[in-house]
Coordinates of C-alpha atoms in Angstrom, one line a residue:
M53 CA 0.9 -15.4 0.1
S54 CA 4.7 -16.6 1.0
V55 CA 4.6 -17.9 4.4
Q56 CA 8.2 -15.3 5.2
L57 CA 5.8 -12.0 4.7
A58 CA 4.7 -12.7 8.2
E59 CA 8.2 -11.8 9.7
Y60 CA 7.4 -8.5 8.4
F61 CA 4.4 -8.1 10.9
S62 CA 5.6 -10.7 14.1
N63 CA 8.1 -7.4 15.4
S64 CA 7.0 -6.3 18.6
S65 CA 7.6 -2.2 18.9
A66 CA 10.4 -1.3 21.1
A67 CA 11.9 -0.5 24.0
V68 CA 12.7 3.5 23.4
A69 CA 12.3 5.4 27.3
R70 CA 13.3 9.0 26.8
G71 CA 15.0 9.3 31.3
S72 CA 14.7 12.9 32.9
F73 CA 13.6 15.5 29.9
D74 CA 11.6 17.4 32.1
R75 CA 15.1 18.4 34.5
I76 CA 16.8 19.2 31.2
E77 CA 13.9 20.5 29.7
K78 CA 14.3 22.9 33.3
N79 CA 17.9 23.0 33.3
R80 CA 17.6 24.5 29.4
R81 CA 15.0 27.3 30.3
A82 CA 16.9 28.9 33.1
S83 CA 19.7 29.3 30.7
S84 CA 20.6 33.2 28.8
S85 CA 20.4 31.5 25.3
S86 CA 19.7 32.7 23.3
S87 CA 15.7 31.6 21.2
A88 CA 18.1 29.7 17.6
E89 CA 19.9 27.9 20.0
L90 CA 17.5 27.2 23.1
Q91 CA 16.3 25.6 19.3
K92 CA 19.1 24.1 18.9
D93 CA 19.4 22.6 21.8
K94 CA 15.7 21.3 22.1
I95 CA 16.2 19.3 19.2
V96 CA 19.3 17.9 20.4
Q97 CA 17.6 16.7 23.8
I98 CA 14.6 15.1 22.5
D99 CA 17.2 12.7 20.9
E100 CA 18.6 12.5 24.1
S101 CA 16.1 11.3 25.6
V102 CA 14.9 8.8 23.3
T103 CA 18.3 7.4 23.7
Q104 CA 18.7 7.4 27.6
N105 CA 18.0 4.5 28.4
E106 CA 17.7 2.5 25.0
D107 CA 19.2 -0.1 27.0
S108 CA 16.9 -0.5 29.8
S109 CA 13.6 -3.0 30.1
D110 CA 10.3 -2.7 30.4
D111 CA 10.5 -4.3 33.8
S112 CA 12.8 -1.1 35.3
E113 CA 9.4 0.7 35.0
D114 CA 7.9 1.2 38.2
F115 CA 4.6 3.2 37.7
G116 CA 3.1 2.1 41.2
E117 CA -0.2 2.9 42.6
Y118 CA -2.3 4.4 39.6
S119 CA -3.5 8.1 40.8
S120 CA -6.7 8.2 39.2
I121 CA -9.3 5.4 37.9
W122 CA -8.8 6.9 34.5
S123 CA -4.6 6.4 34.9
K124 CA -4.6 3.5 35.3
I125 CA -6.6 2.7 31.6
Y126 CA -4.4 5.0 31.0
Y127 CA -1.2 2.9 31.3
E128 CA -3.4 -0.5 31.4
Y129 CA -5.8 -0.5 28.2
I130 CA -4.5 3.0 25.4
L131 CA -0.5 2.8 25.9
V132 CA 1.3 0.0 23.8
N133 CA 3.7 -0.1 25.3
K134 CA 4.8 1.0 29.4
S135 CA 8.3 2.7 28.3
L136 CA 7.2 4.9 25.5
S137 CA 5.1 6.7 28.8
K138 CA 7.5 9.4 29.3
L139 CA 7.4 10.2 25.2
T140 CA 6.1 12.5 24.0
I141 CA 4.3 11.8 20.1
R142 CA 6.3 13.6 18.6
E143 CA 9.5 12.4 20.3
S144 CA 8.2 8.6 20.5
F145 CA 8.5 8.1 15.8
L146 CA 11.7 8.4 15.6
Y147 CA 13.2 5.2 16.8
N148 CA 11.6 1.9 17.2
D149 CA 12.0 -2.3 16.6
D150 CA 9.1 -1.8 14.1
L151 CA 11.7 1.1 11.6
K152 CA 14.5 0.5 12.8
P153 CA 16.7 -1.9 9.4
V154 CA 16.1 -5.0 9.0
E155 CA 18.8 -7.2 10.7
E156 CA 21.3 -10.1 8.5
K157 CA 19.4 -13.0 10.5
R158 CA 15.6 -11.6 9.2
R159 CA 16.6 -10.8 5.7
R160 CA 14.9 -14.3 4.3
W161 CA 13.9 -13.3 1.5
A162 CA 15.3 -15.0 -1.7
W163 CA 14.1 -14.5 -5.3
F164 CA 12.0 -17.5 -5.1
N165 CA 10.2 -15.8 -1.9
Y166 CA 9.3 -13.2 -3.9
L167 CA 7.8 -16.0 -6.4
W168 CA 6.2 -17.2 -4.3
F169 CA 4.7 -13.7 -2.8
W170 CA 3.3 -12.7 -6.0
L171 CA 1.8 -15.9 -7.2
A172 CA -0.1 -15.5 -3.8
D173 CA -1.5 -12.3 -4.5
C174 CA -2.2 -12.1 -8.0
F175 CA -5.3 -14.9 -7.9
N176 CA -8.4 -12.6 -6.8
I177 CA -11.8 -11.3 -7.8
N178 CA -10.4 -7.7 -8.5
T179 CA -8.1 -8.8 -10.5
F180 CA -10.9 -11.1 -12.6
Q181 CA -12.3 -7.4 -12.2
V182 CA -9.4 -4.9 -13.7
A183 CA -8.5 -7.8 -16.5
A184 CA -12.1 -6.7 -17.9
T185 CA -12.2 -3.2 -17.7
G186 CA -10.7 -3.4 -21.1
L187 CA -14.1 -5.7 -22.4
Q188 CA -16.4 -2.4 -20.8
L189 CA -14.6 -0.4 -22.8
G190 CA -16.1 -2.0 -26.0
L191 CA -12.4 -3.9 -26.8
N192 CA -12.9 -7.7 -27.3
W193 CA -10.7 -10.6 -25.4
W194 CA -7.1 -10.2 -26.6
Q195 CA -7.5 -7.1 -27.1
T196 CA -7.7 -6.2 -23.0
W197 CA -5.4 -9.6 -22.4
I198 CA -2.4 -7.5 -24.3
T199 CA -3.3 -3.7 -22.7
V200 CA -3.0 -5.8 -19.5
W201 CA 0.2 -7.1 -20.6
I202 CA 1.2 -4.3 -21.0
G203 CA 0.1 -2.6 -17.7
Y204 CA 1.8 -5.2 -15.8
S205 CA 4.7 -4.7 -17.1
I206 CA 5.0 -1.3 -16.8
V207 CA 4.1 -2.5 -13.1
G208 CA 6.9 -4.6 -12.2
I209 CA 9.5 -2.2 -13.1
L210 CA 8.0 0.4 -11.1
V211 CA 7.4 -2.1 -8.7
S212 CA 11.4 -2.8 -8.7
V213 CA 12.4 0.4 -8.5
S214 CA 10.1 1.5 -6.0
S215 CA 11.7 -1.0 -3.8
R216 CA 15.8 -0.5 -4.6
C217 CA 15.9 1.0 -1.4
G218 CA 14.0 -1.2 0.9
A219 CA 16.3 -3.5 -0.8
M220 CA 19.8 -2.6 -0.4
Y221 CA 19.4 -0.3 3.5
H222 CA 16.8 -2.8 4.5
I223 CA 13.6 0.5 5.4
S224 CA 10.8 0.1 5.0
F225 CA 8.6 2.8 3.9
P226 CA 7.8 5.2 6.7
V227 CA 11.7 5.6 6.6
V228 CA 12.2 5.6 3.0
A229 CA 10.0 8.2 2.6
R230 CA 11.6 10.7 4.9
S231 CA 15.0 11.3 2.8
S232 CA 12.2 12.5 0.0
F233 CA 9.9 13.9 1.6
G234 CA 11.5 15.3 5.4
I235 CA 11.8 13.6 9.2
Y236 CA 8.4 14.7 9.2
F237 CA 6.5 16.1 6.5
S238 CA 7.2 12.0 5.3
L239 CA 3.5 12.0 7.5
W240 CA 1.8 13.3 4.6
S241 CA 3.2 10.3 2.4
V242 CA 2.5 8.2 4.9
L243 CA -0.6 8.8 5.3
N244 CA -2.3 9.3 2.3
R245 CA -0.8 5.7 2.3
V246 CA -3.2 4.1 5.3
V247 CA -6.2 6.6 4.1
M248 CA -5.5 4.6 -0.2
A249 CA -5.6 0.9 2.7
V250 CA -8.3 1.6 3.8
V251 CA -11.0 2.7 1.1
W252 CA -9.2 -0.3 -0.7
Y253 CA -9.6 -2.6 2.8
S254 CA -14.0 -1.4 2.3
V255 CA -13.6 -2.2 -1.8
Q256 CA -12.1 -5.5 -1.4
A257 CA -14.7 -6.4 1.1
W258 CA -18.0 -4.9 -0.5
I259 CA -16.1 -6.8 -4.2
A260 CA -16.3 -10.6 -1.4
Y261 CA -19.9 -10.5 -1.2
T262 CA -20.9 -11.8 -4.4
P263 CA -18.9 -14.7 -3.1
V264 CA -20.6 -14.3 0.2
S265 CA -24.1 -14.3 -1.6
L266 CA -22.9 -17.0 -3.6
M267 CA -22.3 -19.7 -1.1
L268 CA -25.5 -18.8 1.1
Q269 CA -27.9 -19.4 -2.6
S270 CA -26.0 -22.5 -2.8
I271 CA -27.9 -23.3 1.4
F272 CA -31.1 -20.9 1.1
G273 CA -31.6 -21.3 -2.7
T274 CA -31.3 -19.5 -5.7
D275 CA -34.5 -16.6 -4.6
L276 CA -33.0 -15.4 -1.2
P277 CA -32.0 -11.9 -2.3
S278 CA -36.0 -12.2 -2.9
R279 CA -37.4 -13.6 0.3
I280 CA -35.0 -10.9 2.0
P281 CA -36.3 -7.6 2.3
D282 CA -35.2 -4.6 1.4
G283 CA -34.9 -1.6 4.4
I284 CA -31.5 0.6 2.4
S285 CA -33.2 3.2 1.2
S286 CA -29.8 2.5 -2.1
P287 CA -29.5 2.6 -5.7
N288 CA -26.2 1.1 -5.1
A289 CA -27.2 -1.3 -2.4
T290 CA -30.2 -3.9 -1.2
T291 CA -30.4 -5.6 2.7
Y292 CA -29.4 -8.5 1.1
Q293 CA -25.8 -7.3 -0.7
F294 CA -25.6 -5.5 2.8
M295 CA -26.1 -8.1 5.3
C296 CA -23.1 -10.4 2.8
F297 CA -21.4 -7.8 2.4
F298 CA -21.6 -7.2 6.5
L299 CA -21.3 -11.1 7.4
F300 CA -17.7 -11.1 5.0
W301 CA -16.9 -8.3 7.1
L302 CA -17.9 -10.5 10.4
V303 CA -16.0 -13.3 9.8
S304 CA -12.9 -11.3 8.2
F305 CA -13.1 -9.5 12.3
P306 CA -11.1 -12.1 14.7
A307 CA -8.8 -12.7 11.3
L308 CA -7.3 -9.3 12.0
L309 CA -6.9 -10.0 16.6
V310 CA -4.2 -12.7 15.7
P311 CA -1.0 -11.7 16.3
P312 CA 0.8 -11.1 12.2
H313 CA 3.1 -13.8 12.9
A314 CA 0.5 -16.0 13.5
I315 CA -1.9 -16.1 10.9
R316 CA 0.7 -17.1 8.5
H317 CA -1.1 -20.0 8.0
L318 CA -3.9 -18.5 6.2
F319 CA -1.5 -17.1 4.1
T320 CA -0.5 -21.0 3.1
V321 CA -4.1 -22.0 2.9
K322 CA -4.7 -19.4 -0.1
A323 CA -1.5 -20.1 -1.6
C324 CA -2.9 -23.5 -1.9
L325 CA -6.4 -23.5 -2.5
V326 CA -7.1 -20.6 -5.0
P327 CA -5.4 -21.2 -8.2
F328 CA -7.3 -24.6 -7.6
A329 CA -10.9 -23.6 -7.7
A330 CA -9.7 -20.1 -10.9
F331 CA -8.3 -22.9 -12.8
G332 CA -11.2 -25.1 -12.5
F333 CA -14.1 -21.9 -13.1
L334 CA -12.3 -21.5 -15.8
I335 CA -12.7 -25.8 -16.9
W336 CA -16.6 -25.0 -16.2
T337 CA -17.6 -22.4 -17.6
L338 CA -15.5 -23.1 -21.8
K339 CA -17.5 -26.7 -20.2
K340 CA -20.5 -25.1 -20.2
S341 CA -20.4 -23.2 -22.8
H342 CA -18.9 -26.3 -25.5
G343 CA -15.3 -23.5 -26.0
N344 CA -17.0 -21.4 -27.5
I345 CA -16.2 -17.4 -26.3
A346 CA -16.9 -14.2 -27.7
L347 CA -14.9 -12.9 -30.6
G348 CA -16.2 -10.2 -31.2
D349 CA -16.1 -6.3 -28.3
L350 CA -18.9 -7.4 -25.5
T351 CA -20.2 -4.2 -25.6
D352 CA -22.9 -2.0 -28.1
I353 CA -20.3 0.1 -28.1
K354 CA -18.0 0.6 -30.8
V355 CA -14.9 2.3 -31.1
S356 CA -12.1 2.7 -33.7
G357 CA -9.8 5.4 -33.8
S358 CA -9.3 7.1 -31.8
A359 CA -11.0 6.7 -29.7
K360 CA -10.4 3.0 -29.3
N361 CA -6.8 3.7 -29.1
W362 CA -7.6 5.3 -25.9
A363 CA -10.2 2.6 -25.2
Y364 CA -6.6 0.3 -24.9
M365 CA -4.6 4.0 -22.3
R366 CA -7.6 3.3 -20.0
A367 CA -7.7 -0.3 -20.1
I368 CA -3.5 -0.1 -19.3
M369 CA -3.8 2.4 -16.2
A370 CA -6.6 0.2 -14.6
S371 CA -3.8 -2.1 -14.6
L372 CA -1.1 0.5 -12.8
G373 CA -4.3 1.7 -10.8
N374 CA -4.3 -1.3 -9.2
F375 CA -1.2 -1.8 -8.0
A376 CA -0.3 2.5 -7.2
T377 CA -0.3 0.9 -3.3
L378 CA 2.1 -1.8 -4.4
T379 CA 4.0 0.1 -5.9
V380 CA 4.8 3.0 -3.2
N381 CA 5.1 0.7 -0.5
A382 CA 7.4 -2.2 -2.5
P383 CA 10.4 -1.4 0.3
D384 CA 8.1 -2.6 2.5
F385 CA 9.3 -5.9 1.9
S386 CA 11.8 -5.9 -0.8
R387 CA 13.8 -5.0 3.1
F388 CA 13.6 -8.5 3.7
A389 CA 15.9 -9.6 0.4
K390 CA 18.2 -11.4 1.8
T391 CA 20.8 -10.0 -1.1
K392 CA 20.7 -7.1 -3.4
H393 CA 19.0 -9.3 -6.7
S394 CA 17.1 -11.2 -4.4
S395 CA 14.3 -8.8 -5.7
F396 CA 14.9 -6.2 -8.1
T397 CA 14.8 -8.7 -11.3
V398 CA 12.1 -11.7 -10.0
Q399 CA 10.1 -9.2 -9.5
A400 CA 10.3 -7.4 -12.9
L401 CA 9.0 -10.6 -14.9
A402 CA 6.8 -12.3 -12.7
I403 CA 4.6 -9.4 -11.9
P404 CA 2.9 -9.3 -15.4
F405 CA 3.6 -12.6 -16.6
L406 CA 1.5 -14.2 -13.5
F407 CA -1.2 -11.1 -13.4
S408 CA -1.7 -11.1 -17.0
I409 CA -3.0 -15.4 -17.2
T410 CA -4.9 -14.4 -13.7
S411 CA -6.4 -12.3 -16.1
L412 CA -6.4 -14.0 -18.7
I413 CA -9.2 -16.6 -16.5
G414 CA -10.8 -13.4 -15.9
I415 CA -11.1 -12.6 -20.4
L416 CA -11.8 -16.0 -21.4
V417 CA -14.8 -16.3 -18.2
T418 CA -16.0 -13.8 -18.8
A419 CA -16.5 -14.5 -23.2
A420 CA -17.5 -17.6 -22.6
G421 CA -20.5 -16.6 -20.7
Y422 CA -20.5 -13.3 -23.1
S423 CA -21.7 -16.2 -26.2
M424 CA -23.7 -18.8 -23.4
Y425 CA -25.8 -15.2 -22.2
R426 CA -25.3 -12.4 -24.1
V427 CA -24.5 -10.4 -21.1
N428 CA -21.3 -9.1 -20.5
Y429 CA -20.3 -9.4 -16.5
W430 CA -17.7 -6.8 -14.9
S431 CA -17.3 -9.7 -12.4
P432 CA -16.5 -12.8 -13.5
V433 CA -17.5 -13.7 -10.0
D434 CA -21.5 -13.0 -11.1
I435 CA -21.5 -16.2 -14.1
M436 CA -22.0 -18.8 -10.8
E437 CA -24.8 -17.7 -9.5
Q438 CA -26.3 -17.9 -13.8
F439 CA -24.9 -21.4 -13.1
L440 CA -27.4 -21.9 -10.1
H441 CA -30.4 -20.6 -12.2
D442 CA -30.1 -22.8 -15.0
S443 CA -29.1 -26.4 -12.0
Y444 CA -29.7 -26.2 -9.0
S445 CA -28.6 -30.3 -9.2
S446 CA -26.1 -30.8 -6.0
G447 CA -23.9 -30.3 -7.7
T448 CA -24.0 -27.5 -9.0
R449 CA -24.7 -25.9 -5.3
A450 CA -21.8 -27.8 -4.5
G451 CA -19.1 -27.3 -7.3
V452 CA -20.8 -23.2 -7.1
F453 CA -20.3 -23.9 -3.1
L454 CA -16.3 -24.5 -2.8
I455 CA -15.8 -22.1 -5.6
S456 CA -17.4 -19.3 -3.9
F457 CA -15.7 -20.6 -0.1
V458 CA -11.9 -20.7 -2.2
F459 CA -12.9 -17.1 -3.6
A460 CA -14.3 -15.4 -0.1
L461 CA -10.9 -17.0 1.1
S462 CA -8.3 -15.0 -0.9
Q463 CA -10.5 -11.8 -0.6
L464 CA -9.8 -11.9 2.9
G465 CA -6.2 -13.0 3.0
T466 CA -5.6 -10.2 -0.1
N467 CA -7.6 -7.8 3.1
I468 CA -5.5 -8.7 5.1
S469 CA -2.3 -8.6 4.0
A470 CA -1.7 -5.7 1.2
N471 CA -4.8 -3.4 3.3
S472 CA -5.0 -4.2 7.5
L473 CA -1.4 -4.8 7.7
S474 CA -0.9 -2.7 5.7
A475 CA -2.5 0.6 7.0
G476 CA -2.3 -0.8 11.1
T477 CA 2.3 -1.0 9.6
D478 CA 1.5 2.7 8.4
M479 CA -0.2 3.6 11.7
T480 CA 2.4 2.0 14.4
A481 CA 5.2 4.6 12.2
M482 CA 2.9 7.4 13.3
L483 CA 1.5 6.2 16.5
P484 CA 3.9 3.9 17.6
K485 CA 2.4 4.5 21.5
F486 CA -0.9 4.4 20.8
I487 CA -1.2 2.0 18.0
N488 CA 0.5 -1.1 17.3
I489 CA -0.2 -3.8 14.2
R490 CA -3.1 -5.1 15.4
R491 CA -4.5 -2.3 16.9
G492 CA -4.3 0.0 13.3
S493 CA -5.9 -3.2 11.7
V494 CA -8.7 -3.6 13.7
I495 CA -8.7 0.8 12.5
C496 CA -8.9 0.1 9.4
A497 CA -11.9 -1.9 9.3
C498 CA -13.8 0.3 11.7
L499 CA -13.5 3.4 9.1
A500 CA -13.6 0.6 6.6
L501 CA -17.5 1.0 7.9
C502 CA -18.2 4.4 6.8
I503 CA -17.4 4.5 3.4
C504 CA -20.3 3.0 1.8
P505 CA -17.7 0.9 -1.4
W506 CA -21.0 0.3 -3.2
N507 CA -20.7 3.6 -4.0
L508 CA -17.8 3.0 -5.7
M509 CA -17.7 -0.3 -7.1
S510 CA -21.7 -0.1 -8.3
S511 CA -19.9 0.4 -12.4
S512 CA -17.0 -0.5 -13.9
S513 CA -16.7 2.7 -15.3
K514 CA -16.5 3.9 -10.8
F515 CA -14.5 1.1 -10.2
T516 CA -12.1 2.2 -12.9
T517 CA -12.7 5.9 -11.8
V518 CA -11.6 4.7 -8.4
L519 CA -8.8 2.5 -8.8
S520 CA -7.7 6.0 -11.9
A521 CA -8.0 8.3 -7.5
Y522 CA -5.4 6.1 -5.9
A523 CA -3.3 6.9 -9.3
I524 CA -3.6 10.0 -8.7
F525 CA -2.3 10.5 -4.8
L526 CA -0.1 8.0 -4.9
S527 CA 1.6 7.8 -8.9
S528 CA 3.4 11.8 -7.5
I529 CA 4.8 9.1 -3.6
A530 CA 6.5 6.8 -5.5
G531 CA 7.6 9.5 -8.8
I532 CA 9.1 11.7 -6.3
A533 CA 10.8 8.2 -3.9
A534 CA 11.6 7.3 -7.6
A535 CA 14.0 10.2 -8.1
D536 CA 15.8 11.4 -4.6
Y537 CA 16.6 7.8 -4.9
Y538 CA 18.6 7.4 -7.7
V539 CA 18.9 11.1 -9.5
V540 CA 18.9 13.2 -6.4
R541 CA 21.2 10.8 -4.0
R542 CA 21.9 8.1 -7.0
G543 CA 21.3 5.6 -3.9
Y544 CA 23.4 7.5 -1.4
I545 CA 21.4 7.1 1.7
K546 CA 23.1 7.7 5.6
L547 CA 21.3 5.4 8.1
T548 CA 21.8 7.4 10.4
H549 CA 20.4 10.3 9.5
L550 CA 17.2 9.3 8.8
Y551 CA 16.0 8.8 12.8
S552 CA 17.8 11.7 14.3
I553 CA 16.4 15.6 13.4
K554 CA 19.2 17.2 15.9
P555 CA 20.9 19.9 13.5
G556 CA 22.9 19.2 10.4
S557 CA 20.5 16.1 10.0
F558 CA 20.1 15.3 6.0
Y559 CA 16.7 14.9 6.1
M560 CA 15.5 17.7 8.5
Y561 CA 16.1 19.9 5.1
G562 CA 17.9 23.1 7.1
N563 CA 15.2 24.0 8.8
R564 CA 12.5 22.4 12.3
F565 CA 9.7 21.4 11.4
G566 CA 11.9 18.5 9.1
F567 CA 9.5 19.6 5.4
N568 CA 11.1 19.4 1.6
W569 CA 9.5 22.1 -0.1
R570 CA 10.6 20.7 -2.6
A571 CA 8.3 17.2 -2.6
L572 CA 5.4 19.2 -1.5
L573 CA 5.6 22.1 -5.6
A574 CA 6.6 18.4 -6.7
Y575 CA 3.7 16.9 -5.6
L576 CA 1.2 19.1 -5.7
G577 CA 2.5 20.3 -9.4
S578 CA 1.8 17.2 -10.9
M579 CA -1.8 15.4 -9.5
A580 CA -2.8 19.5 -10.8
F581 CA -1.9 17.6 -14.6
N582 CA -4.8 15.3 -12.9
F583 CA -6.9 17.2 -11.5
T584 CA -9.3 19.1 -13.7
G585 CA -9.9 16.0 -15.4
F586 CA -10.4 14.1 -12.8
I587 CA -13.2 16.9 -12.3
G588 CA -14.2 17.0 -15.0
E589 CA -15.1 13.1 -14.7
V590 CA -16.8 12.5 -10.5
A591 CA -19.3 15.6 -11.1
D592 CA -21.5 14.6 -14.8
D593 CA -22.6 18.5 -14.3
V594 CA -19.2 20.1 -14.9
K595 CA -17.7 19.9 -18.5
V596 CA -14.0 19.9 -19.2
S597 CA -12.5 20.0 -22.5
K598 CA -10.8 17.4 -23.7
A599 CA -7.7 17.3 -24.2
A600 CA -8.1 17.5 -19.7
M601 CA -9.5 13.6 -20.1
R602 CA -7.1 12.6 -22.1
I603 CA -3.8 14.1 -20.3
Y604 CA -6.0 12.0 -17.3
Y605 CA -6.5 8.8 -18.5
L606 CA -3.0 8.7 -18.7
N607 CA -3.0 9.6 -14.3
Y608 CA -0.5 7.1 -13.1
I609 CA 1.6 8.6 -16.2
V610 CA 1.5 11.5 -16.1
G611 CA 0.9 11.9 -11.7
Y612 CA 4.3 9.6 -11.7
V613 CA 6.4 11.3 -14.3
S614 CA 5.8 15.1 -13.9
A615 CA 6.6 14.4 -10.4
F616 CA 10.1 12.9 -11.2
V617 CA 10.7 15.5 -13.2
L618 CA 9.1 18.2 -11.2
Y619 CA 11.6 16.8 -8.5
T620 CA 14.0 16.4 -10.5
F621 CA 14.6 20.2 -11.5
L622 CA 13.8 21.7 -8.0
C623 CA 16.8 19.6 -6.7
W624 CA 18.3 20.8 -9.3
Q625 CA 18.2 24.7 -8.9
F626 CA 18.3 24.3 -5.1
P627 CA 20.6 21.5 -4.1
V628 CA 19.6 19.2 -0.7
P629 CA 21.6 18.3 2.0
G630 CA 23.4 14.8 2.1
T631 CA 24.3 14.4 -2.4
P632 CA 27.4 13.1 -3.5
V633 CA 27.3 15.1 -6.4
R634 CA 27.8 18.9 -7.3
N635 CA 25.5 19.7 -10.1
I636 CA 22.3 16.2 -10.4
L637 CA 21.8 16.7 -14.0
R638 CA 25.6 17.1 -15.8
D639 CA 27.5 14.5 -12.3
K640 CA 28.8 11.4 -12.8
G641 CA 28.0 9.3 -10.6
W642 CA 26.3 6.2 -8.4
F643 CA 26.9 5.6 -4.0
E644 CA 24.1 3.1 -3.5
K645 CA 25.4 0.8 -1.0
W646 CA 24.1 -2.5 0.6
A647 CA 24.8 -1.4 4.4
E648 CA 25.8 -3.6 7.5
V649 CA 22.6 -2.8 9.6
E650 CA 24.5 -5.4 12.5
H651 CA 25.7 -2.7 14.9
F652 CA 22.8 -0.3 14.3
P653 CA 21.4 0.7 17.4
E654 CA 25.2 0.8 18.8
E655 CA 26.0 3.1 15.7
W656 CA 23.0 5.2 16.6
R657 CA 22.8 5.9 20.0
E658 CA 26.2 7.0 19.5
M659 CA 25.7 9.4 16.9
M660 CA 22.6 10.9 19.0
Q661 CA 25.8 11.7 22.0
K662 CA 26.9 14.6 18.9
P663 CA 25.3 18.2 19.5
D664 CA 24.7 18.3 15.8
L665 CA 25.5 16.8 12.8
Y666 CA 27.8 18.7 10.7
E667 CA 30.8 17.2 10.7
D668 CA 29.0 14.3 8.9
H669 CA 28.9 16.7 5.9
N670 CA 32.4 15.5 5.1
E671 CA 31.8 12.7 4.5
D672 CA 32.3 10.5 1.8
G673 CA 33.1 12.5 -0.2
L674 CA 29.4 14.2 0.0
K675 CA 29.3 18.2 -1.7
Y676 CA 26.7 19.0 0.3

């Protein structure tokens, strides 16, 4: 992973303080305004309370003597930042340094930085396993590789589409989601991303038990698993496997405590070592098989006709499901783009090329392993265990240990960059008073232990189901966000309104709940298309129609497209505020602009002094 990735996570929490909100609230209650005016005043005061002490430093806070031990614990150990102590949870999440647009001095990612980013990210065991999914479905090696190219080509386009808003307006996913879902309802999409990050952290940690096991067997012998008594009553995990999983989890834990900007060296080492280990593993396997690879299908499943066509589609969807989380939170790293061209084209081209090459390594290793052992290995790394059984020489042990060590390091880097830090960032956006990125990462790791990932990873079919679950939940969010930006708003975003709940804010959607009901209906409607087939896939005793299952096999595309279309239709029938065209289907025009945010804090504070934002509705030629 690119060293510059650390810049995204190196910002401290904002120094935002509330001032005399209690006095304002007391005066408001004493007034004789109507209930509607009271509600309006409350919203205005919340915004003003966030701005009143924006310029004050943390040192100005004087808490004096603590009234009790619990008070001391609260201020010293629970609060992330004392300057947020007087703000409610609702007030504190509106604006802080983690959420504000990225200024020019921190926008350092050129096109080659994104190239290095994906080069480092594509080498991991999970990519090998996704590639092998097609082999498990009855496709041969070259047919599987075709599905990989198609799948990751679609992924490249979708990631580029999702990243555009972040690159142009320099904002992260939690803020982008406010535009389409509403200021408060956006928390639902952020929560979805947090849950998926926790699940994926758990899955990646379980995948890592294999290289940990191989390192231990290289040292203590191949009979080590049998020497450890099995005390776990699970058909999908043994005590030895859980021990390896827990060792990886335990070693990973200190890395979560390191400040994000200081862990950049781990990503540098990963980017340098993993490609050599992957290609070395491929060369070693091909040498042992004397260059022979299984050219036909590797399973007893014989597919032809429509069954084969659907095997193609399921393999393609596995690639899309593998990127379900990164497609949604693409603005998190695109907001650091130097120019508007830095992130779009390079990602659309680099992702399919790099991940297809990496996948080919997994496919060829699996096919070569089958020619030697007549076993269709789902995880190509498992082949190294057979190498140890064939020859427990010092050379084999050293080779297996070194390659396994690098693969375990790869899993650690991937888990931190793609999951724990992402979960920590999103948790920070939800509860900035109590959670920073480091605390969020630790919470993510602890929750990962409770998921029992061995049940999700017991077979390739279960793994495909896990990927499909990601697709069902997250494809709808990505489709809604794309429709909102490209069709409904035509690239127009009013940045200051994304950070305010004042009356007239476009993204409060005309209600005090900051809730866009169109996004909710589109979200539920798109999920409904896949839900029946999903139930049929996960519940063995439930039978559903073949049509429902085939729709489910197209899960990501169905979820994305249906959410896109449904949201567009609802916004056409029931126009939303802040759109630069009167009719989103008939009127032409593109209103995207490169946002200049060097003076955004001052502009935001100036805007917060206004009683409402209705006068902004006449700016920039807006129709609503």
